[in-house]
Amino acid sequence: MRFRGEWIILFSFITALAQNDKWTVANIQFAGNNKITRQELLEQMKLQPPGLFKRSDYSFATLADDLDAIEKYYHQNGYLSATAKIERISRNRENLKVGILINIKEGRQTLIDSIIFTNNKVFESSSIYSWITLKSGDPFDSASVERGIYIISDSLVSHGYLFSTVKYKVRMDSMSHRANLIYQVFEGPLVKTGPLKIIGTRKVRKEVILKEVDLQPEQVLTSTKISWNIGGLYNTGLFDFVGIEPQDSLQRADAETVTVPVVLRVSETQMFELLTGGGYSTSDGIYGDLSAAYLNLFGLGHRIALDARASFDVLSARLSYYYPRIFSRNFDADITGYLQRLEVPTFSGAFGGGILSLIRKAGRYNRFRFYMQAERTSWIDEPLEIDTFTADQPENIFLLGAGLSRDTRRSVFTPGMAVFTYLDAEIAGLGLISWSSNFYRLTGDIRFYFPLFNSLSISTAIYSGYIHGFAGDQVPVQKQFYFGPEGIRDIRGYDESELALINNVGDTLGGNFAVVITPLEITFPIAGIVRGAVFVEGGGVWINPRSFSFANFHWSVGPGIRIGTPVGPIRLDYGFQLKRKFPFEGGFSLGIGLAF
């Protein structure tokens, strides 16, 4: 803590503060700041002058921290001798207001005169210079110089120079206020992969790890390759910890390349999972969930899982078997059997079937999925006027599908700066299978997430789908687009029946074409785990694309709150239906997780 001459002057004032309720800041003024603006200085401070909807509670400890922050900001901009001190504090005992005057002594700015690299043998100085953000003529700042070390080091290890070291020296000219910066770059040898040793496995066989990692002998080992392999092992779900450590050998430091042993350390996760839960959401009503899984069948990382859900509208059970790296190829297999009973505004029915999927990962974010599905309809009820199934049309389904996804989200609850894209195509019956309806179905789902300053975040999304029958068949009602459980995502502020198509006798129908757009959703912090939100979205279903019109889009706008919990954010929104007549109707929407 620095001692300031104003402490004695302020003693009685601090005592007065302690005897009263909270004092607030009335104004903050600066003197002596010629090079840095008042607004820039206020942005470094916690204490703030009053605004339309805000006030700042005064404390001397906070003011002392703010003075340190101002001096740090000056130093970062090359004013190495700058000081910030209290010139005057005025107080009004009647309204408990505090006025603050801060005196700034800036001094002269020190600039970087030159940046020199020494000891580098592999990379040209011009290449290293292009890596760093500091340039000749920039204000000298030791924090930025340190960042330059990290940037150079990261660039070297990303090229395979894992044992490189970087240091720096500064030569100051106090007369001209210029600094000569010298980076000493010791690249070391290019590192290649040697023998691989796996440590920490108990139940998982080592061949499971060897199938997942790409660490070939005599291959150049880079930080990017290490991170990619660590991420791949985490994605298996079998490990709580993964570390890959190249071992520094005693070979000659001046060697151009070295081949070193690599240690791969893992800590296995709990292999059996049992999760139960329940709650209420607008789309599902009251529901209960059960999920049980074993992640390491036969010690080969095969996963078997049972998932069940029960609500007023849905009864479902799914049994799945996941086979990673099937036949030692770069494909994963997923076999799922399911039973399902649905009761939604457009139909009710019971279905059972199976899905066989082959999944191919392409890099860290991309995934291809090829699948086939067979589904038997036990019974189905729909409005008689719809007449989906003709006398000759079968109610069962056999289809082939292909999907492409790209998902850069950190997680489904905290996506960060990310994009999620899923494109899917299905064809059923093929005009050849007598017991299956004939149709094709195309869907696309694109979402963007943009975190901004001060924990503000913006997201936007669009979903669209089209389905069409062929060979004389109509589209099965359970495959049409509808809002509700197991359907497309709802539009906040509307009941499911309000979003459905209505025939001339008042029956609710599904559509063969659907669009749901959220042009904008903004979330912002309120207090602690509570965040606020505002949104605009719209959409609907139509008989076909030709009947689509923005004039009969269902638009809504409204506010919401998000409460962070260990299982994901609890989301409560109120959507106002944007219609021609006023006042606007609307409704609440409650759920867990992000809106999309």
Coordinates of N, CA and C in Angstrom, one line a residue, residues 304-488:
I304 N -23.4 -48.4 -23.9 CA -24.8 -48.8 -24.0 C -25.6 -47.9 -23.1
A305 N -26.8 -47.4 -23.6 CA -27.5 -46.4 -22.8 C -29.0 -46.6 -23.0
L306 N -29.7 -46.3 -21.9 CA -31.2 -46.4 -21.9 C -31.7 -45.0 -21.5
D307 N -32.6 -44.4 -22.3 CA -33.2 -43.1 -22.0 C -34.7 -43.2 -22.1
A308 N -35.4 -42.6 -21.1 CA -36.8 -42.7 -21.1 C -37.4 -41.3 -20.7
R309 N -38.5 -41.0 -21.2 CA -39.2 -39.7 -20.8 C -40.7 -40.0 -20.7
A310 N -41.3 -39.4 -19.7 CA -42.7 -39.5 -19.5 C -43.3 -38.1 -19.2
S311 N -44.4 -37.8 -20.0 CA -45.1 -36.5 -19.7 C -46.5 -36.8 -20.2
F312 N -47.4 -35.7 -20.1 CA -48.7 -35.9 -20.5 C -48.9 -36.1 -22.0
D313 N -47.9 -35.7 -22.8 CA -47.9 -35.8 -24.2 C -47.0 -36.9 -24.8
V314 N -46.0 -37.3 -24.1 CA -45.0 -38.2 -24.6 C -44.7 -39.3 -23.6
L315 N -44.6 -40.5 -24.1 CA -44.0 -41.6 -23.4 C -43.0 -42.3 -24.4
S316 N -41.8 -42.3 -24.0 CA -40.8 -42.8 -24.9 C -39.7 -43.6 -24.2
A317 N -39.1 -44.5 -24.9 CA -37.9 -45.2 -24.3 C -37.0 -45.5 -25.5
R318 N -35.7 -45.3 -25.3 CA -34.7 -45.6 -26.3 C -33.5 -46.4 -25.8
L319 N -33.1 -47.4 -26.4 CA -32.0 -48.2 -26.1 C -31.0 -48.1 -27.2
S320 N -29.8 -47.6 -26.9 CA -28.8 -47.4 -27.9 C -27.4 -48.1 -27.6
Y321 N -26.8 -48.5 -28.6 CA -25.4 -49.1 -28.5 C -24.5 -48.3 -29.4
Y322 N -23.4 -47.8 -28.8 CA -22.4 -47.0 -29.6 C -21.1 -47.8 -29.7
Y323 N -20.7 -47.9 -31.0 CA -19.5 -48.7 -31.3 C -18.5 -47.8 -31.9
P324 N -17.5 -47.2 -31.2 CA -16.5 -46.3 -31.8 C -15.5 -47.1 -32.6
R325 N -15.0 -46.4 -33.7 CA -14.0 -46.9 -34.5 C -14.3 -48.4 -35.0
I326 N -15.5 -48.5 -35.6 CA -16.0 -49.8 -36.0 C -15.1 -50.4 -37.0
F327 N -14.7 -51.7 -36.9 CA -13.8 -52.4 -37.8 C -12.5 -51.7 -38.0
S328 N -12.1 -50.9 -36.9 CA -10.8 -50.2 -36.9 C -10.8 -49.1 -37.9
R329 N -11.9 -48.7 -38.4 CA -12.0 -47.6 -39.4 C -12.3 -46.3 -38.7
N330 N -12.3 -45.2 -39.5 CA -12.6 -43.9 -38.9 C -14.1 -43.6 -39.0
F331 N -14.9 -44.6 -38.6 CA -16.3 -44.5 -38.5 C -16.8 -45.0 -37.1
D332 N -17.8 -44.3 -36.6 CA -18.4 -44.8 -35.4 C -19.8 -45.3 -35.8
A333 N -20.3 -46.3 -35.1 CA -21.6 -46.9 -35.3 C -22.5 -46.6 -34.2
D334 N -23.8 -46.4 -34.4 CA -24.8 -46.2 -33.4 C -26.0 -46.9 -33.8
I335 N -26.4 -47.9 -32.9 CA -27.6 -48.7 -33.2 C -28.6 -48.3 -32.1
T336 N -29.8 -47.9 -32.5 CA -30.8 -47.4 -31.5 C -32.2 -48.0 -31.8
G337 N -32.8 -48.6 -30.8 CA -34.2 -49.0 -30.9 C -35.0 -48.2 -30.0
Y338 N -36.3 -47.9 -30.4 CA -37.1 -47.0 -29.7 C -38.6 -47.4 -29.7
L339 N -39.3 -47.0 -28.7 CA -40.8 -47.1 -28.6 C -41.2 -45.7 -28.2
Q340 N -42.3 -45.3 -28.8 CA -42.8 -43.9 -28.5 C -44.3 -43.8 -28.7
R341 N -44.9 -43.1 -27.7 CA -46.3 -42.7 -27.8 C -46.4 -41.2 -27.8
L342 N -47.0 -40.6 -28.8 CA -47.2 -39.2 -28.9 C -48.6 -38.8 -28.9
E343 N -48.9 -37.6 -28.2 CA -50.2 -37.0 -28.3 C -50.0 -35.5 -28.5
V344 N -50.1 -35.0 -29.7 CA -49.8 -33.6 -30.0 C -51.0 -33.1 -30.7
P345 N -51.1 -31.7 -30.9 CA -52.3 -31.2 -31.5 C -52.7 -31.7 -32.8
T346 N -51.8 -32.2 -33.6 CA -52.1 -32.6 -35.0 C -52.4 -34.1 -35.1
F347 N -52.0 -34.9 -34.2 CA -52.2 -36.4 -34.2 C -51.8 -37.0 -32.9
S348 N -52.2 -38.3 -32.8 CA -51.7 -39.1 -31.7 C -51.4 -40.5 -32.2
G349 N -50.4 -41.2 -31.6 CA -50.1 -42.5 -32.2 C -49.0 -43.2 -31.4
A350 N -48.8 -44.4 -31.7 CA -47.7 -45.2 -31.1 C -46.8 -45.8 -32.2
F351 N -45.5 -45.7 -31.9 CA -44.6 -46.1 -33.0 C -43.4 -46.8 -32.3
G352 N -42.8 -47.7 -33.1 CA -41.6 -48.4 -32.7 C -40.7 -48.6 -33.8
G353 N -39.4 -48.6 -33.6 CA -38.5 -48.9 -34.7 C -37.0 -48.9 -34.3
G354 N -36.2 -48.8 -35.3 CA -34.7 -48.8 -35.1 C -34.0 -47.9 -36.0
I355 N -32.8 -47.4 -35.6 CA -32.0 -46.5 -36.5 C -30.6 -47.1 -36.4
L356 N -30.0 -47.3 -37.6 CA -28.6 -47.6 -37.7 C -27.8 -46.5 -38.3
S357 N -26.8 -45.9 -37.6 CA -26.1 -44.8 -38.1 C -24.6 -45.1 -38.2
L358 N -24.0 -44.6 -39.2 CA -22.5 -44.6 -39.3 C -22.1 -43.1 -39.3
I359 N -21.1 -42.8 -38.4 CA -20.7 -41.4 -38.2 C -19.3 -41.2 -38.5
R360 N -19.0 -40.2 -39.3 CA -17.6 -40.0 -39.7 C -17.2 -38.6 -39.2
K361 N -16.2 -38.5 -38.4 CA -15.7 -37.2 -37.9 C -14.7 -36.6 -38.9
A362 N -14.8 -35.4 -39.3 CA -13.9 -34.7 -40.2 C -13.3 -33.5 -39.4
G363 N -12.1 -33.7 -38.8 CA -11.6 -32.6 -38.0 C -12.3 -32.5 -36.7
R364 N -12.0 -31.4 -36.0 CA -12.5 -31.2 -34.7 C -14.0 -30.8 -34.6
Y365 N -14.5 -30.2 -35.7 CA -15.9 -29.6 -35.6 C -16.9 -30.2 -36.5
N366 N -16.4 -30.9 -37.5 CA -17.3 -31.4 -38.6 C -17.7 -32.9 -38.4
R367 N -18.9 -33.2 -38.8 CA -19.3 -34.6 -38.7 C -20.3 -35.0 -39.8
F368 N -20.1 -36.1 -40.4 CA -21.0 -36.7 -41.4 C -21.8 -37.9 -40.8
R369 N -23.0 -38.0 -41.1 CA -23.8 -39.1 -40.5 C -24.6 -39.7 -41.7
F370 N -24.5 -41.0 -41.8 CA -25.3 -41.8 -42.8 C -26.1 -42.8 -42.0
Y371 N -27.4 -42.8 -42.3 CA -28.3 -43.7 -41.4 C -29.5 -44.3 -42.2
M372 N -30.0 -45.3 -41.6 CA -31.3 -45.9 -42.1 C -32.2 -46.1 -41.0
Q373 N -33.5 -46.0 -41.2 CA -34.5 -46.1 -40.1 C -35.6 -46.9 -40.6
A374 N -36.1 -47.8 -39.8 CA -37.3 -48.6 -40.0 C -38.3 -48.3 -38.9
E375 N -39.5 -47.9 -39.2 CA -40.5 -47.6 -38.1 C -41.8 -48.3 -38.4
R376 N -42.3 -48.9 -37.4 CA -43.7 -49.5 -37.5 C -44.7 -48.7 -36.7
T377 N -45.8 -48.4 -37.4 CA -46.9 -47.7 -36.7 C -47.9 -48.7 -36.1
S378 N -47.9 -48.6 -34.8 CA -48.9 -49.5 -34.1 C -50.3 -49.0 -34.3
W379 N -50.5 -47.8 -34.0 CA -51.8 -47.1 -34.3 C -51.6 -45.6 -34.4
I380 N -52.5 -45.0 -35.1 CA -52.4 -43.5 -35.3 C -53.8 -43.0 -35.4
D381 N -54.1 -41.9 -34.8 CA -55.3 -41.1 -34.9 C -55.1 -39.7 -35.4
E382 N -55.8 -39.3 -36.4 CA -55.7 -38.0 -36.9 C -57.1 -37.6 -37.4
P383 N -57.3 -36.3 -37.6 CA -58.7 -35.8 -38.0 C -59.1 -36.5 -39.3
L384 N -60.3 -37.0 -39.4 CA -60.8 -37.8 -40.5 C -60.7 -37.0 -41.8
E385 N -60.8 -35.7 -41.7 CA -60.8 -34.9 -42.9 C -59.4 -34.8 -43.6
I386 N -58.4 -35.2 -42.9 CA -57.0 -35.1 -43.4 C -56.8 -36.2 -44.4
D387 N -57.2 -37.4 -44.1 CA -57.0 -38.6 -45.0 C -55.6 -38.7 -45.5
T388 N -54.6 -38.7 -44.6 CA -53.2 -38.8 -45.0 C -52.9 -40.1 -45.7
F389 N -53.4 -41.2 -45.1 CA -53.1 -42.5 -45.7 C -54.3 -42.9 -46.6
T390 N -54.0 -43.1 -47.8 CA -55.0 -43.7 -48.7 C -55.2 -45.2 -48.4
A391 N -56.1 -45.8 -49.0 CA -56.4 -47.2 -48.8 C -55.2 -48.1 -49.1
D392 N -54.4 -47.7 -50.1 CA -53.3 -48.5 -50.5 C -52.0 -48.0 -49.9
Q393 N -52.0 -46.9 -49.2 CA -50.7 -46.4 -48.7 C -50.3 -47.1 -47.4
P394 N -49.2 -47.6 -47.2 CA -48.8 -48.2 -45.9 C -48.5 -47.2 -44.9
E395 N -48.6 -47.5 -43.6 CA -48.4 -46.5 -42.5 C -47.0 -46.7 -42.0
N396 N -46.2 -47.7 -42.4 CA -44.9 -47.9 -41.9 C -43.9 -47.1 -42.7
I397 N -42.6 -47.0 -42.2 CA -41.6 -46.2 -42.9 C -40.3 -46.9 -42.9
F398 N -39.6 -46.9 -44.1 CA -38.2 -47.3 -44.2 C -37.5 -46.1 -44.9
L399 N -36.5 -45.6 -44.4 CA -35.8 -44.5 -45.0 C -34.3 -44.5 -44.9
L400 N -33.7 -43.8 -45.8 CA -32.2 -43.6 -45.8 C -32.0 -42.1 -45.7
G401 N -30.9 -41.8 -44.9 CA -30.7 -40.4 -44.6 C -29.2 -40.1 -44.6
A402 N -28.9 -38.8 -44.8 CA -27.5 -38.3 -44.7 C -27.5 -36.9 -44.1
G403 N -26.6 -36.7 -43.1 CA -26.6 -35.4 -42.5 C -25.1 -34.9 -42.4
L404 N -25.0 -33.6 -42.4 CA -23.7 -32.9 -42.2 C -23.9 -31.8 -41.1
S405 N -23.0 -31.9 -40.1 CA -23.0 -30.9 -39.1 C -21.7 -30.3 -38.8
R406 N -21.7 -29.0 -38.4 CA -20.5 -28.3 -38.0 C -20.9 -27.6 -36.7
D407 N -20.1 -27.9 -35.6 CA -20.5 -27.4 -34.3 C -19.2 -26.9 -33.6
T408 N -19.1 -25.6 -33.5 CA -17.9 -25.0 -32.9 C -18.2 -24.5 -31.4
R409 N -19.3 -24.9 -30.9 CA -19.7 -24.4 -29.5 C -18.8 -25.1 -28.5
R410 N -18.5 -24.3 -27.4 CA -17.8 -24.9 -26.3 C -18.6 -25.9 -25.6
S411 N -19.9 -25.6 -25.4 CA -20.9 -26.5 -24.8 C -22.3 -26.0 -25.2
V412 N -23.3 -26.8 -25.0 CA -24.6 -26.4 -25.4 C -25.2 -25.2 -24.6
F413 N -24.6 -25.0 -23.3 CA -25.0 -24.0 -22.4 C -24.2 -22.7 -22.5
T414 N -22.9 -22.9 -22.8 CA -22.0 -21.7 -22.9 C -21.3 -21.9 -24.3
P415 N -21.9 -21.5 -25.4 CA -21.3 -21.7 -26.7 C -20.1 -20.9 -27.0
G416 N -20.0 -19.7 -26.4 CA -18.9 -18.8 -26.8 C -19.1 -18.2 -28.2
M417 N -18.1 -17.7 -28.9 CA -18.2 -17.3 -30.3 C -18.2 -18.6 -31.1
A418 N -19.4 -18.9 -31.7 CA -19.5 -20.2 -32.3 C -20.6 -20.2 -33.4
V419 N -20.6 -21.2 -34.2 CA -21.7 -21.5 -35.1 C -22.1 -22.9 -35.1
F420 N -23.3 -23.2 -35.2 CA -23.9 -24.6 -35.3 C -24.7 -24.7 -36.6
T421 N -24.3 -25.7 -37.4 CA -25.0 -25.9 -38.6 C -25.3 -27.4 -38.8
Y422 N -26.6 -27.7 -39.1 CA -26.9 -29.1 -39.4 C -27.8 -29.1 -40.7
L423 N -27.4 -29.9 -41.6 CA -28.2 -30.1 -42.9 C -28.5 -31.6 -43.0
D424 N -29.7 -31.9 -43.3 CA -30.1 -33.3 -43.3 C -31.1 -33.6 -44.5
A425 N -30.9 -34.8 -45.1 CA -31.8 -35.2 -46.2 C -32.2 -36.6 -46.0
E426 N -33.5 -36.9 -46.2 CA -34.0 -38.3 -46.1 C -34.9 -38.6 -47.3
I427 N -34.8 -39.9 -47.6 CA -35.7 -40.4 -48.7 C -36.3 -41.7 -48.2
A428 N -37.6 -41.9 -48.2 CA -38.3 -43.1 -47.7 C -39.0 -43.8 -48.8
G429 N -39.0 -45.2 -48.7 CA -39.7 -46.0 -49.6 C -38.9 -46.3 -50.9
L430 N -38.3 -45.3 -51.4 CA -37.5 -45.4 -52.6 C -38.3 -45.8 -53.8
G431 N -39.7 -45.8 -53.6 CA -40.5 -46.3 -54.7 C -40.4 -47.8 -54.9
L432 N -39.7 -48.5 -54.1 CA -39.5 -50.0 -54.3 C -40.0 -50.8 -53.1
I433 N -40.1 -50.2 -51.9 CA -40.4 -51.0 -50.7 C -41.9 -50.9 -50.5
S434 N -42.6 -52.1 -50.6 CA -44.0 -52.1 -50.6 C -44.7 -51.7 -49.3
W435 N -43.9 -52.0 -48.2 CA -44.5 -51.7 -46.9 C -44.2 -50.3 -46.3
S436 N -43.6 -49.5 -47.1 CA -43.2 -48.1 -46.6 C -43.8 -47.1 -47.4
S437 N -44.2 -46.0 -46.8 CA -44.6 -44.8 -47.5 C -43.4 -44.2 -48.3
N438 N -43.7 -43.4 -49.3 CA -42.7 -42.8 -50.1 C -42.7 -41.3 -50.0
F439 N -41.6 -40.7 -49.5 CA -41.5 -39.3 -49.4 C -40.0 -38.9 -49.3
Y440 N -39.7 -37.7 -49.5 CA -38.4 -37.2 -49.1 C -38.5 -35.9 -48.2
R441 N -37.5 -35.7 -47.4 CA -37.5 -34.7 -46.4 C -36.2 -34.0 -46.3
L442 N -36.2 -32.6 -46.4 CA -34.9 -31.8 -46.3 C -35.1 -30.8 -45.1
T443 N -34.1 -30.7 -44.3 CA -34.1 -29.8 -43.2 C -32.7 -29.1 -43.0
G444 N -32.8 -27.9 -42.5 CA -31.5 -27.1 -42.2 C -31.7 -26.3 -41.0
D445 N -30.7 -26.3 -40.2 CA -30.7 -25.6 -38.9 C -29.3 -24.8 -38.8
I446 N -29.4 -23.5 -38.7 CA -28.1 -22.7 -38.6 C -28.3 -21.7 -37.4
R447 N -27.3 -21.7 -36.6 CA -27.3 -20.8 -35.4 C -25.9 -20.1 -35.2
F448 N -26.0 -18.8 -34.9 CA -24.8 -18.1 -34.6 C -24.8 -17.5 -33.2
Y449 N -23.6 -17.5 -32.6 CA -23.5 -17.0 -31.2 C -22.3 -16.0 -31.2
F450 N -22.6 -14.8 -30.6 CA -21.6 -13.7 -30.6 C -21.5 -13.1 -29.2
P451 N -20.5 -13.5 -28.4 CA -20.3 -12.8 -27.1 C -19.7 -11.5 -27.4
L452 N -20.1 -10.4 -26.7 CA -19.6 -9.1 -26.8 C -19.0 -8.6 -25.5
F453 N -18.8 -7.3 -25.4 CA -18.2 -6.7 -24.2 C -19.2 -6.8 -23.1
N454 N -18.6 -6.7 -21.9 CA -19.4 -6.6 -20.6 C -20.4 -7.8 -20.5
S455 N -20.0 -9.0 -20.9 CA -20.8 -10.2 -20.8 C -22.1 -10.1 -21.6
L456 N -22.2 -9.2 -22.5 CA -23.3 -9.1 -23.4 C -23.2 -10.1 -24.5
S457 N -24.2 -10.8 -24.9 CA -24.1 -11.8 -26.0 C -25.3 -11.7 -27.0
I458 N -25.1 -11.9 -28.2 CA -26.1 -11.9 -29.3 C -26.1 -13.2 -30.0
S459 N -27.3 -13.7 -30.3 CA -27.4 -15.0 -31.0 C -28.6 -14.8 -32.0
T460 N -28.4 -15.6 -33.1 CA -29.4 -15.6 -34.1 C -29.5 -17.0 -34.7
A461 N -30.7 -17.3 -35.3 CA -30.9 -18.7 -35.8 C -32.0 -18.7 -36.8
I462 N -31.9 -19.7 -37.7 CA -32.9 -20.0 -38.7 C -33.1 -21.5 -38.9
Y463 N -34.3 -22.0 -38.9 CA -34.6 -23.4 -39.2 C -35.6 -23.4 -40.3
S464 N -35.4 -24.4 -41.2 CA -36.3 -24.6 -42.3 C -36.4 -26.0 -42.7
G465 N -37.6 -26.5 -43.1 CA -37.7 -27.8 -43.6 C -38.8 -28.0 -44.6
Y466 N -38.6 -29.0 -45.5 CA -39.6 -29.3 -46.6 C -39.7 -30.8 -46.7
I467 N -40.9 -31.3 -46.9 CA -41.2 -32.7 -47.0 C -42.2 -32.8 -48.1
H468 N -42.1 -33.9 -48.9 CA -43.0 -34.1 -50.1 C -43.1 -35.6 -50.4
G469 N -44.3 -36.0 -50.6 CA -44.6 -37.4 -51.0 C -44.4 -37.6 -52.5
F470 N -44.1 -38.8 -52.8 CA -44.0 -39.2 -54.3 C -44.6 -40.6 -54.5
A471 N -44.6 -41.0 -55.7 CA -45.2 -42.3 -56.1 C -46.6 -42.4 -55.7
G472 N -47.4 -41.3 -55.7 CA -48.8 -41.3 -55.3 C -49.0 -41.3 -53.8
D473 N -48.0 -41.2 -53.0 CA -48.2 -41.3 -51.5 C -48.3 -39.8 -51.0
Q474 N -49.1 -39.7 -49.9 CA -49.1 -38.5 -49.1 C -48.0 -38.6 -48.0
V475 N -47.7 -37.4 -47.4 CA -46.7 -37.4 -46.3 C -47.3 -38.0 -45.1
P476 N -46.7 -39.0 -44.4 CA -47.2 -39.5 -43.1 C -47.4 -38.3 -42.1
V477 N -48.4 -38.3 -41.3 CA -48.7 -37.2 -40.5 C -47.6 -37.0 -39.4
Q478 N -47.0 -38.1 -38.9 CA -46.0 -38.0 -37.9 C -44.7 -37.5 -38.4
K479 N -44.5 -37.4 -39.8 CA -43.3 -36.8 -40.3 C -43.5 -35.4 -40.8
Q480 N -44.7 -34.9 -40.7 CA -45.0 -33.5 -41.1 C -44.4 -32.6 -40.0
F481 N -44.3 -31.3 -40.3 CA -43.7 -30.3 -39.4 C -44.9 -29.8 -38.5
Y482 N -44.6 -29.8 -37.2 CA -45.6 -29.3 -36.2 C -44.8 -28.7 -35.0
F483 N -45.5 -27.9 -34.3 CA -45.0 -27.3 -33.1 C -45.5 -28.2 -31.9
G484 N -44.5 -28.5 -31.0 CA -44.9 -29.3 -29.8 C -43.9 -30.3 -29.5
P485 N -44.2 -31.2 -28.5 CA -43.2 -32.2 -28.2 C -42.7 -33.0 -29.4
E486 N -41.4 -33.2 -29.5 CA -40.8 -34.0 -30.5 C -40.9 -33.3 -31.9
G487 N -41.4 -32.1 -31.9 CA -41.5 -31.3 -33.2 C -40.5 -30.2 -33.3
I488 N -40.8 -29.2 -34.1 CA -39.8 -28.1 -34.2 C -40.0 -27.2 -33.1

